[in-house]
Tab-separated table of N, CA, C and O in Angstrom:
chain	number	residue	atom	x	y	z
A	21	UNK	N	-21.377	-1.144	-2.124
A	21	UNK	CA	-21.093	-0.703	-0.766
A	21	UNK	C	-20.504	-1.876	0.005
A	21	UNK	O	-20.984	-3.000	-0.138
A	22	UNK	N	-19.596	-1.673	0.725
A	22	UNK	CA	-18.698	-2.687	1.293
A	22	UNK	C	-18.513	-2.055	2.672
A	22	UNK	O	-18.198	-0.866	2.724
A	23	UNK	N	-18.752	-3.035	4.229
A	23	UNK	CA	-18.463	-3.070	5.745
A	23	UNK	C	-17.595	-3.834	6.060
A	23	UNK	O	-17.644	-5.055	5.912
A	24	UNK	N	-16.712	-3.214	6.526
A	24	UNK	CA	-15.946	-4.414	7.513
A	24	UNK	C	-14.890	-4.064	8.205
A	24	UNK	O	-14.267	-3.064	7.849
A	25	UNK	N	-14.426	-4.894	9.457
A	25	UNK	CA	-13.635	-4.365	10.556
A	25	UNK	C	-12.534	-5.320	10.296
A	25	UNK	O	-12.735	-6.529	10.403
A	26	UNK	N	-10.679	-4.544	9.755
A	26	UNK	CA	-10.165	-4.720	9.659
A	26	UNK	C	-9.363	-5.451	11.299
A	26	UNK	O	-9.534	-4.801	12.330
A	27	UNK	N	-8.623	-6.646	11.356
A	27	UNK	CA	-8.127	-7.153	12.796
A	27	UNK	C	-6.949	-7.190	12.874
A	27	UNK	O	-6.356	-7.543	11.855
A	28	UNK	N	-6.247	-6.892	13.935
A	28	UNK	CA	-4.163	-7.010	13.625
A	28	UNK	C	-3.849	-7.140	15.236
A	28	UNK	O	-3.974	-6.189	16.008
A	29	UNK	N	-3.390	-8.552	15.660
A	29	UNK	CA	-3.059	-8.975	16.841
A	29	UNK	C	-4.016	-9.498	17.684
A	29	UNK	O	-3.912	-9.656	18.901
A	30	UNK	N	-5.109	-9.800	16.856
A	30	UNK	CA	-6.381	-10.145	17.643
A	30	UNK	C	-7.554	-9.239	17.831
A	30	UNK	O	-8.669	-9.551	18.248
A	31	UNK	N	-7.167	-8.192	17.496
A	31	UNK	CA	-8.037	-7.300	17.845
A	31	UNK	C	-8.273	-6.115	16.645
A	31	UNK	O	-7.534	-5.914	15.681
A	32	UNK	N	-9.493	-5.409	16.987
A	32	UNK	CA	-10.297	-4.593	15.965
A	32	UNK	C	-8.843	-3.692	15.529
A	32	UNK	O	-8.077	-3.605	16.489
A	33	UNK	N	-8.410	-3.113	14.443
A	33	UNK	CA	-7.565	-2.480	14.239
A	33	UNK	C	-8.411	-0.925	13.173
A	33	UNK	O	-8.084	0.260	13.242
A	34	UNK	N	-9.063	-1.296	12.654
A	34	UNK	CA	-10.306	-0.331	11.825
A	34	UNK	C	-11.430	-0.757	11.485
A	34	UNK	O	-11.544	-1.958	11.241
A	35	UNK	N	-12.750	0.269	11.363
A	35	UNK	CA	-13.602	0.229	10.366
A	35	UNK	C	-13.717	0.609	9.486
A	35	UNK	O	-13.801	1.825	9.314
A	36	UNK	N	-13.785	-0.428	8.346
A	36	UNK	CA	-14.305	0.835	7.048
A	36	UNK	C	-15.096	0.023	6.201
A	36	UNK	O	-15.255	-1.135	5.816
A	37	UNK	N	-15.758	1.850	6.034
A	37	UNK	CA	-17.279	1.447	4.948
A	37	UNK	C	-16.506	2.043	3.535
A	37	UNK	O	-15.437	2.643	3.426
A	38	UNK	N	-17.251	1.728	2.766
A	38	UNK	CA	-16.287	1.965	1.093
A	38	UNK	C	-17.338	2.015	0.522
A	38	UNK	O	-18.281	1.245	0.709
A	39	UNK	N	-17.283	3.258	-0.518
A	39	UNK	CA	-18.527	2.347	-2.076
A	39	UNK	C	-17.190	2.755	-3.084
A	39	UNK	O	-16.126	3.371	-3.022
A	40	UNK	N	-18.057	1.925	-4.101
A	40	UNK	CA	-16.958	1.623	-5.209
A	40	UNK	C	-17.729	1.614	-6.398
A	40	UNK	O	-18.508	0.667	-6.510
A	41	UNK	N	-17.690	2.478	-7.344
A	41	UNK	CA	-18.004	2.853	-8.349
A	41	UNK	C	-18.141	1.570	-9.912
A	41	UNK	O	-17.532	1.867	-10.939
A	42	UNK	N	-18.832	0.472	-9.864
A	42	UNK	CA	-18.481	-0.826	-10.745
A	42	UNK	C	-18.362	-0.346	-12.174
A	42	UNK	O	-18.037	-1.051	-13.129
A	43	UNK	N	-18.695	1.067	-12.206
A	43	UNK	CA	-18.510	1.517	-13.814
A	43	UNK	C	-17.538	1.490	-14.151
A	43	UNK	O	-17.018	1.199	-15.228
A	44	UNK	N	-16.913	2.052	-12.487
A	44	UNK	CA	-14.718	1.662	-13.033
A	44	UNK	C	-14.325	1.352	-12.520
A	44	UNK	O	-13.242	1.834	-12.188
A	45	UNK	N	-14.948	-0.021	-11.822
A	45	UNK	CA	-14.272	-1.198	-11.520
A	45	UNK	C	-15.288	-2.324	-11.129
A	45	UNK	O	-15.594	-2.815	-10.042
A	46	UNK	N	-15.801	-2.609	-12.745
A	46	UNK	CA	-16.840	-3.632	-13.004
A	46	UNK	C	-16.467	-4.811	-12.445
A	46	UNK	O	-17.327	-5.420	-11.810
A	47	UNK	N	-15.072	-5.397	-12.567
A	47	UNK	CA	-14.656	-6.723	-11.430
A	47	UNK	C	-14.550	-6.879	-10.386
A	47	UNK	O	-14.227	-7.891	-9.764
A	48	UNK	N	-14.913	-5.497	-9.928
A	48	UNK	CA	-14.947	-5.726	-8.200
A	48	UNK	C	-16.228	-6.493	-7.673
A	48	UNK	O	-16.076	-7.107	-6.616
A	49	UNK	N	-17.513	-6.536	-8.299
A	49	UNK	CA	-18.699	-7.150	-8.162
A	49	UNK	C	-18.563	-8.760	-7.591
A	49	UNK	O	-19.227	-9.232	-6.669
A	50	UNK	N	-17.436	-9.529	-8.459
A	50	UNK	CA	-17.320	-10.541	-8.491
A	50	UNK	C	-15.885	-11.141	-7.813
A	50	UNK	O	-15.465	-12.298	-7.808
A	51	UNK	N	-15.223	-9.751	-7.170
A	51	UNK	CA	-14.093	-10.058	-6.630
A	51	UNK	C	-13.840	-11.338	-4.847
A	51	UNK	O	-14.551	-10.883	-3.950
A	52	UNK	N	-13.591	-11.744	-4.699
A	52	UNK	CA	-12.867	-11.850	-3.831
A	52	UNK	C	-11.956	-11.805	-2.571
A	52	UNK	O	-10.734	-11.922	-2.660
A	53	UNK	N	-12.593	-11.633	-1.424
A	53	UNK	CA	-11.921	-10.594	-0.547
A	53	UNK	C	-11.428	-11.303	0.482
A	53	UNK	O	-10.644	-10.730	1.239
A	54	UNK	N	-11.731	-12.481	0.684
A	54	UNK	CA	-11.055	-13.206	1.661
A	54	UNK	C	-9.315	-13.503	1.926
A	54	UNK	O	-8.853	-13.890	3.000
A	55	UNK	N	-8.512	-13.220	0.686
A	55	UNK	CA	-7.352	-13.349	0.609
A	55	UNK	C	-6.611	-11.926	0.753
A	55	UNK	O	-5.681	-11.591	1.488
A	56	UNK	N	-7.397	-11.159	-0.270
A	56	UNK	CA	-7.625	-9.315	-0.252
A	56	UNK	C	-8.393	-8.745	-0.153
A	56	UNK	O	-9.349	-8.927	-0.906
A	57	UNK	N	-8.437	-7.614	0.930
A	57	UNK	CA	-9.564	-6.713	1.157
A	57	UNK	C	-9.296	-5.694	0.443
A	57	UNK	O	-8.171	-5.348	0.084
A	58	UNK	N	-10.379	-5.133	0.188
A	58	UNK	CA	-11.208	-4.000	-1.126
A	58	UNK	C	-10.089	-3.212	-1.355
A	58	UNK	O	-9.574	-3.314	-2.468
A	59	UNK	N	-9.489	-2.278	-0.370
A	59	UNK	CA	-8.328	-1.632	-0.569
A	59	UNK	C	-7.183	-1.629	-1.718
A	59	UNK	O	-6.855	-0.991	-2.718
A	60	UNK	N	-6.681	-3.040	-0.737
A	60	UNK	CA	-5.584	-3.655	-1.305
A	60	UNK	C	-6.468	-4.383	-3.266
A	60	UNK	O	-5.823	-3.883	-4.188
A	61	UNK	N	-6.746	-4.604	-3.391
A	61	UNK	CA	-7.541	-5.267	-4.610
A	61	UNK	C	-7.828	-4.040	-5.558
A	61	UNK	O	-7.660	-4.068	-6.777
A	62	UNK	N	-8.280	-2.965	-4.836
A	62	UNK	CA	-8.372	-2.039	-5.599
A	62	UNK	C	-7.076	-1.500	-6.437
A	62	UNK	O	-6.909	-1.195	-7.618
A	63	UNK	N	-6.360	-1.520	-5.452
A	63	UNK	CA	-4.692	-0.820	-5.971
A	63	UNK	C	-4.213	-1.633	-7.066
A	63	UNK	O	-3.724	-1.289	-8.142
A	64	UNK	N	-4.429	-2.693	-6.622
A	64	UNK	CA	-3.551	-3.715	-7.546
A	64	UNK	C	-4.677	-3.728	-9.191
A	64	UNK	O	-4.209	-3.894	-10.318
A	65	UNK	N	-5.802	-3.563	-8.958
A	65	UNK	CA	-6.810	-4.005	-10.494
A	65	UNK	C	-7.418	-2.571	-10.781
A	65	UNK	O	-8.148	-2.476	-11.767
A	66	UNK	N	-7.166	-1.376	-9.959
A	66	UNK	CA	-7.886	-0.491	-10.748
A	66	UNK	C	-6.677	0.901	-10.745
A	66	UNK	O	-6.146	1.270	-9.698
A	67	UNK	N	-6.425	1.463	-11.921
A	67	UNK	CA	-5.382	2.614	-12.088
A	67	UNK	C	-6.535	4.035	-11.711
A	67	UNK	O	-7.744	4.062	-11.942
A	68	UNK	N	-5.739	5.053	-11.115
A	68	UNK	CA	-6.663	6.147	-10.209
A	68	UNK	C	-5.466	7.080	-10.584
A	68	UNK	O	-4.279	6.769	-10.694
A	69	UNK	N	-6.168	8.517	-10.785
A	69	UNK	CA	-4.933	9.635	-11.012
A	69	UNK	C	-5.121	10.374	-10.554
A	69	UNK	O	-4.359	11.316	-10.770
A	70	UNK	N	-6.168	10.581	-9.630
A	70	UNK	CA	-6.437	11.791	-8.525
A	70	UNK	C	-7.033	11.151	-6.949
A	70	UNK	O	-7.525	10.047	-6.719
A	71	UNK	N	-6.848	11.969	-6.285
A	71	UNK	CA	-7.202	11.531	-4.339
A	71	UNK	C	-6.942	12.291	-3.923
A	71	UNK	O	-6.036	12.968	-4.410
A	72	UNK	N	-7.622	12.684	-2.676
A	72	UNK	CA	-7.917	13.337	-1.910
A	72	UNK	C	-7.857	12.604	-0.903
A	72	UNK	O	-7.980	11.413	-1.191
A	73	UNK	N	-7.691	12.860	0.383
A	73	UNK	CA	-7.487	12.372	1.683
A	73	UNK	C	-7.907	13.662	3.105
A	73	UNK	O	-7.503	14.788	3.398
A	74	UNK	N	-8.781	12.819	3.591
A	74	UNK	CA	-9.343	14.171	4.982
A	74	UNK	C	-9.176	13.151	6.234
A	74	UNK	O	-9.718	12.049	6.316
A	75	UNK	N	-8.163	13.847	7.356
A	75	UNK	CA	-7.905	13.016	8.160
A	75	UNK	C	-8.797	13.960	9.584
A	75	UNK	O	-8.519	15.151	9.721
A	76	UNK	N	-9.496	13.510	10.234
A	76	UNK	CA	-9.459	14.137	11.432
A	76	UNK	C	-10.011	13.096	12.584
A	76	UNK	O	-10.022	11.865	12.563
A	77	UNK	N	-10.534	14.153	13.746
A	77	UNK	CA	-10.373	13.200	15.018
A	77	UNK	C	-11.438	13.375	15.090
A	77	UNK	O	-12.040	14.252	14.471
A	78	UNK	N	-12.126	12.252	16.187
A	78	UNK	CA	-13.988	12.312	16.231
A	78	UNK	C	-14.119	11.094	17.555
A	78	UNK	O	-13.500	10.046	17.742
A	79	UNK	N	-14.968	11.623	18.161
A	79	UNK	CA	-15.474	10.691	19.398
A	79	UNK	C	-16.147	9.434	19.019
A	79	UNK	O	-17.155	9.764	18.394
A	80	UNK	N	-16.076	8.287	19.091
A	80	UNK	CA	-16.443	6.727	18.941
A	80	UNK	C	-18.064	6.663	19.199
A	80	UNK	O	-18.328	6.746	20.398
A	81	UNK	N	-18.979	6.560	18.514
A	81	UNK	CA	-20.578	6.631	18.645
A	81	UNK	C	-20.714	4.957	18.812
A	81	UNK	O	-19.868	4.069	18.716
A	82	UNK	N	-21.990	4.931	19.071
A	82	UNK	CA	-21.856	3.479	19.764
A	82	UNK	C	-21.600	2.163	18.911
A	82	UNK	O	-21.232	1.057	19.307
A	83	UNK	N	-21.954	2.674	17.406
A	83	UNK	CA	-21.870	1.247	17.026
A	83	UNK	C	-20.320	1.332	16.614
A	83	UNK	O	-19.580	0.401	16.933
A	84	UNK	N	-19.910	2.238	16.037
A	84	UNK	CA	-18.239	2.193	16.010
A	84	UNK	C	-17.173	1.413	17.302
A	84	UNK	O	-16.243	0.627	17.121
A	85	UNK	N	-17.721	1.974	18.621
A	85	UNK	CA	-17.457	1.673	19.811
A	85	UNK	C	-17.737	0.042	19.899
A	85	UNK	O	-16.903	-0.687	20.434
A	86	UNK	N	-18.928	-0.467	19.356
A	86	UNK	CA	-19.462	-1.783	19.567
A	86	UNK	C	-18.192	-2.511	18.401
A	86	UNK	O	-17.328	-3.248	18.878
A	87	UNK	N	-18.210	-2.242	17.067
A	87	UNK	CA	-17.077	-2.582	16.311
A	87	UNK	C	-15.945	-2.873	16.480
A	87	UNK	O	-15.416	-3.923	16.116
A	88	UNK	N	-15.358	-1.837	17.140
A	88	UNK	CA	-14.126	-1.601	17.284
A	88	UNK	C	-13.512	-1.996	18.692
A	88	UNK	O	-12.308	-2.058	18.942
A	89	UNK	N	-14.586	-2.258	19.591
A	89	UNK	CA	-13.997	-2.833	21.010
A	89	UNK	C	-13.873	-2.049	21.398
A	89	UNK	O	-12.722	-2.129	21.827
A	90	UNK	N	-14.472	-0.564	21.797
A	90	UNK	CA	-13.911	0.777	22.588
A	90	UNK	C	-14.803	0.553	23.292
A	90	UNK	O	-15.477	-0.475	23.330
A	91	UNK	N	-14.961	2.104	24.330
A	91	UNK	CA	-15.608	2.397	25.370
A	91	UNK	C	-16.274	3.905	24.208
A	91	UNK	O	-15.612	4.619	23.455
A	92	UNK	N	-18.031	3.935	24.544
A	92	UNK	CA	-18.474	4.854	23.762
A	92	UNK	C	-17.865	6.254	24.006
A	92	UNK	O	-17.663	6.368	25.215
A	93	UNK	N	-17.510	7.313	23.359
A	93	UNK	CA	-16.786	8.285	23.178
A	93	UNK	C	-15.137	8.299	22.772
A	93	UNK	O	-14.343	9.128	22.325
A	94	UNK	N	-15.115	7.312	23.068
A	94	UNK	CA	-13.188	7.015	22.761
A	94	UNK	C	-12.911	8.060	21.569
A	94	UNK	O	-13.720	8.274	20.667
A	95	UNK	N	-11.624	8.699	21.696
A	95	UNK	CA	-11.100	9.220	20.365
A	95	UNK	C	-10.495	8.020	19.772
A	95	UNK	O	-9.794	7.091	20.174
A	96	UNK	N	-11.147	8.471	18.422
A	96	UNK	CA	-11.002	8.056	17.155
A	96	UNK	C	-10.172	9.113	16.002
A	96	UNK	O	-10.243	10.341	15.982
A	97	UNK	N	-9.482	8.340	15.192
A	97	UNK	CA	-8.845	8.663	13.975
A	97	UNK	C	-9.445	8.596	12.806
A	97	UNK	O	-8.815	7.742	12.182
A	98	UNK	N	-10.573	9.130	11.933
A	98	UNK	CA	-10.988	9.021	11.082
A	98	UNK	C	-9.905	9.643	9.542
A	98	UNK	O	-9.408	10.759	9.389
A	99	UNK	N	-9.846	8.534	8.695
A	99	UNK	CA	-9.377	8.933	7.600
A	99	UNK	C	-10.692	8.710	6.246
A	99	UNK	O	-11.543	7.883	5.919
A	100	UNK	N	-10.363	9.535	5.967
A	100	UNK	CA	-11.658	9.926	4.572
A	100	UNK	C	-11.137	9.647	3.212
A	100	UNK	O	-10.423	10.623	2.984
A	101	UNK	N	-11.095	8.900	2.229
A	101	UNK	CA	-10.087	8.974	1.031
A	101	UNK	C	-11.522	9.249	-0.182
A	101	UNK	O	-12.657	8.914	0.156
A	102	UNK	N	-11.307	9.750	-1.270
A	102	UNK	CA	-12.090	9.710	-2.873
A	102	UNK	C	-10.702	9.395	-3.889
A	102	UNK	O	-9.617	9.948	-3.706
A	103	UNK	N	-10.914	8.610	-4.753
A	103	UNK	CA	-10.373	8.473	-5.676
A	103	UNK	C	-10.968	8.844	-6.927
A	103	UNK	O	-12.157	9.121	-6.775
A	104	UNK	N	-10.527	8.959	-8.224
A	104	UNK	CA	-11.009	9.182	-9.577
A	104	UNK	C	-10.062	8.935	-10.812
A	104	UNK	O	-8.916	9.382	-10.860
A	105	UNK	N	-10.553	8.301	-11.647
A	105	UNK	CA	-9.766	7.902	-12.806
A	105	UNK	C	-10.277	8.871	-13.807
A	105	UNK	O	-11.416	8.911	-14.274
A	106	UNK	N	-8.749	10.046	-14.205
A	106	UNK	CA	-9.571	11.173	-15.388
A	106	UNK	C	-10.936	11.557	-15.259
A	106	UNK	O	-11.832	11.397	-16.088
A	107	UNK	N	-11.006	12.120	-14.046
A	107	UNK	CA	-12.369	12.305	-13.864
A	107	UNK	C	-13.189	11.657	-13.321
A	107	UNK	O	-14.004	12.269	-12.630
A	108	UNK	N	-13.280	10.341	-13.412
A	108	UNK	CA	-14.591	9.059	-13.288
A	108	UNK	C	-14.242	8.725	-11.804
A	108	UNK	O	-13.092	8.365	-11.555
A	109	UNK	N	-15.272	8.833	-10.684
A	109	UNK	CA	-15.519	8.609	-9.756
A	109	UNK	C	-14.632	7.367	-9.565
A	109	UNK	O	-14.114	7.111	-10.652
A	110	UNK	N	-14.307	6.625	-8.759
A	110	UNK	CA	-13.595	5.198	-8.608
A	110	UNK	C	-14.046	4.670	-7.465
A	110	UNK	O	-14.726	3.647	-7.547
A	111	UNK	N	-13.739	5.307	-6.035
A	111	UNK	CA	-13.993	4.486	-4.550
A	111	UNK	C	-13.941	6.045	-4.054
A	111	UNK	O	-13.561	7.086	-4.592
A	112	UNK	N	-14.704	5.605	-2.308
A	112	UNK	CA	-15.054	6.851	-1.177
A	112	UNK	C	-14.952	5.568	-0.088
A	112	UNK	O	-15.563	4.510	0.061
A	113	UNK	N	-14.129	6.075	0.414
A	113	UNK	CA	-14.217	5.149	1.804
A	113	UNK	C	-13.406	6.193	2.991
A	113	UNK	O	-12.556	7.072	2.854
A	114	UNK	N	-14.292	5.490	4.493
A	114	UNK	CA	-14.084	6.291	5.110
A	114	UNK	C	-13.294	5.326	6.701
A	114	UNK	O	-14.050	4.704	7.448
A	115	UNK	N	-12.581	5.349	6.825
A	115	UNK	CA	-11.857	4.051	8.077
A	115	UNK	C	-11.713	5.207	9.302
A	115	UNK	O	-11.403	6.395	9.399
A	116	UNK	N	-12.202	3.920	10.312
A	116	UNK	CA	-12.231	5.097	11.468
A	116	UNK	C	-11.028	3.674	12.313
A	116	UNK	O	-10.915	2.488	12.003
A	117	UNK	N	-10.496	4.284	13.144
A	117	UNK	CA	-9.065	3.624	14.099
A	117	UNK	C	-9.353	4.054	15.310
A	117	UNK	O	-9.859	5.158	15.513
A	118	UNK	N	-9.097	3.335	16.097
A	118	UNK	CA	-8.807	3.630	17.780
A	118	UNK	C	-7.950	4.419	17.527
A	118	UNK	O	-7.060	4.162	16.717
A	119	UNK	N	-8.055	5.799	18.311
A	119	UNK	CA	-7.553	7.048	18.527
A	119	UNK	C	-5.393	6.655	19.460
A	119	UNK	O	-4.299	7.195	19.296
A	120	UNK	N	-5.779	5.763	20.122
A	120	UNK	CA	-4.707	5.635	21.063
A	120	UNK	C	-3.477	5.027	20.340
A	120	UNK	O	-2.281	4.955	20.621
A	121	UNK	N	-4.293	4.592	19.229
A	121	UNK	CA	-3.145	3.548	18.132
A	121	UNK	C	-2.204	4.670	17.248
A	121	UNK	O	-1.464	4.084	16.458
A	122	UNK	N	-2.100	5.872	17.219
A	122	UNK	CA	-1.819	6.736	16.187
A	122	UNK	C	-0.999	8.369	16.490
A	122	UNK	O	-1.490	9.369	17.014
A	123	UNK	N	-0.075	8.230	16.126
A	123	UNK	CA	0.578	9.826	16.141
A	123	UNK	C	1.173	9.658	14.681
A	123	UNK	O	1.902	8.788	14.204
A	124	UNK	N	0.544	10.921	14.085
A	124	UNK	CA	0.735	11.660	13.001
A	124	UNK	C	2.170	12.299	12.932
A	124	UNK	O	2.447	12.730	14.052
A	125	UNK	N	2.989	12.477	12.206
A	125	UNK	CA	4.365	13.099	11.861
A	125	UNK	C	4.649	13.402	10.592
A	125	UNK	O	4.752	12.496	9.765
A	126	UNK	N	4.851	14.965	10.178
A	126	UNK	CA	5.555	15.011	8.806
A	126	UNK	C	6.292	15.924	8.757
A	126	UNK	O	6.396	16.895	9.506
A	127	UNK	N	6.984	15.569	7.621
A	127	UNK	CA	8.306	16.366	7.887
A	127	UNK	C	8.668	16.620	6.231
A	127	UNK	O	8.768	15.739	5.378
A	128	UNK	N	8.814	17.917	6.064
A	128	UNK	CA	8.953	18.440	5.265
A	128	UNK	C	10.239	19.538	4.754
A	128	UNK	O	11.135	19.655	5.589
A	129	UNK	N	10.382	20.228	3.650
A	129	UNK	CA	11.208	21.423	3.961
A	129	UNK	C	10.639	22.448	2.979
A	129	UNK	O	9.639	22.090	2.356
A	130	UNK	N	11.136	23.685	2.747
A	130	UNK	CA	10.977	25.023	1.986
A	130	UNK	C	10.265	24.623	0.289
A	130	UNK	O	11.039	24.076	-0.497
A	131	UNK	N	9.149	24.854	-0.077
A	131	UNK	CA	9.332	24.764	-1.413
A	131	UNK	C	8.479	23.063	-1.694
A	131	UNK	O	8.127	22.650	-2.798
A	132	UNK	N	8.340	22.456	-0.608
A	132	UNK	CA	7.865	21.175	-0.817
A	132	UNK	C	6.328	21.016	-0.786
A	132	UNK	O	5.818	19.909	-0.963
C-alpha cells in the first residue's frame, strides 16, 4: 500500500493511495520512488493487458481537503484505475485532483 500527494508548481496537484500486488510486481517492494513515483515505475517494470478506469466527481472530505490544500467540500476529480496481467491482479489506485484543475473532452466518431 502506497500514500502520497503528488506537487506541480508548488502546490498539491493529487492524491493517491495505490496497492500493488508484489506477486506481480515483486520489485516494487524494494523500488525506489524518489526519482519515480509508483505510477510511472510501474509502466516502465511491469507489462499489464487489461484496465479499467472510473472517473467521477466527489466533494473534498477533510483529510483530502487537509492534503490537497482545499477548502472542505471542494469538488474534486476522482480517477479510479485496476490493472491485471492475464488475469493476475497488478495495481488499484485511486487519485483524487482539485476539481477546478480539470475539463474532460472527447472526441470521437461513428463506429469508434
Amino acid at each position: 500500500a502506497l500514500e502520497g500527494v503528488h506537487d506541480a508548481d508548488g502546490r498539491p496537484f493529487a492524491l493517491e493511495r495505490r496497492l500493488v500486488s508484489l506477486k506481480a510486481a515483486p520489485a516494487m517492494e524494494a523500488a525506489d520512488f524518489s526519482e519515480s513515483p509508483p505510477g510511472a515505475w510501474l509502466l516502465e517494470n511491469v507489462a499489464w493487458t487489461e484496465a479499467e478506469s472510473r472517473i467521477s466527481a466527489v466533494n473534498a472530505g477533510a483529510e483530502e481537503a487537509r492534503l490537497l490544500a482545499l477548502d472542505e467540500g471542494a469538488a474534486c476529480l476522482v480517477v479510479e484505475r485496476r490493472t491485471w496481467r492475464e488475469g493476475q491482479h497488478v495495481t488499484r489506485v485511486r487519485q483524487v485532483f482539485p476539481g477546478e484543475a480539470y475539463d474532460l473532452v472527447a472526441r470521437f466518431g461513428p463506429g469508434a
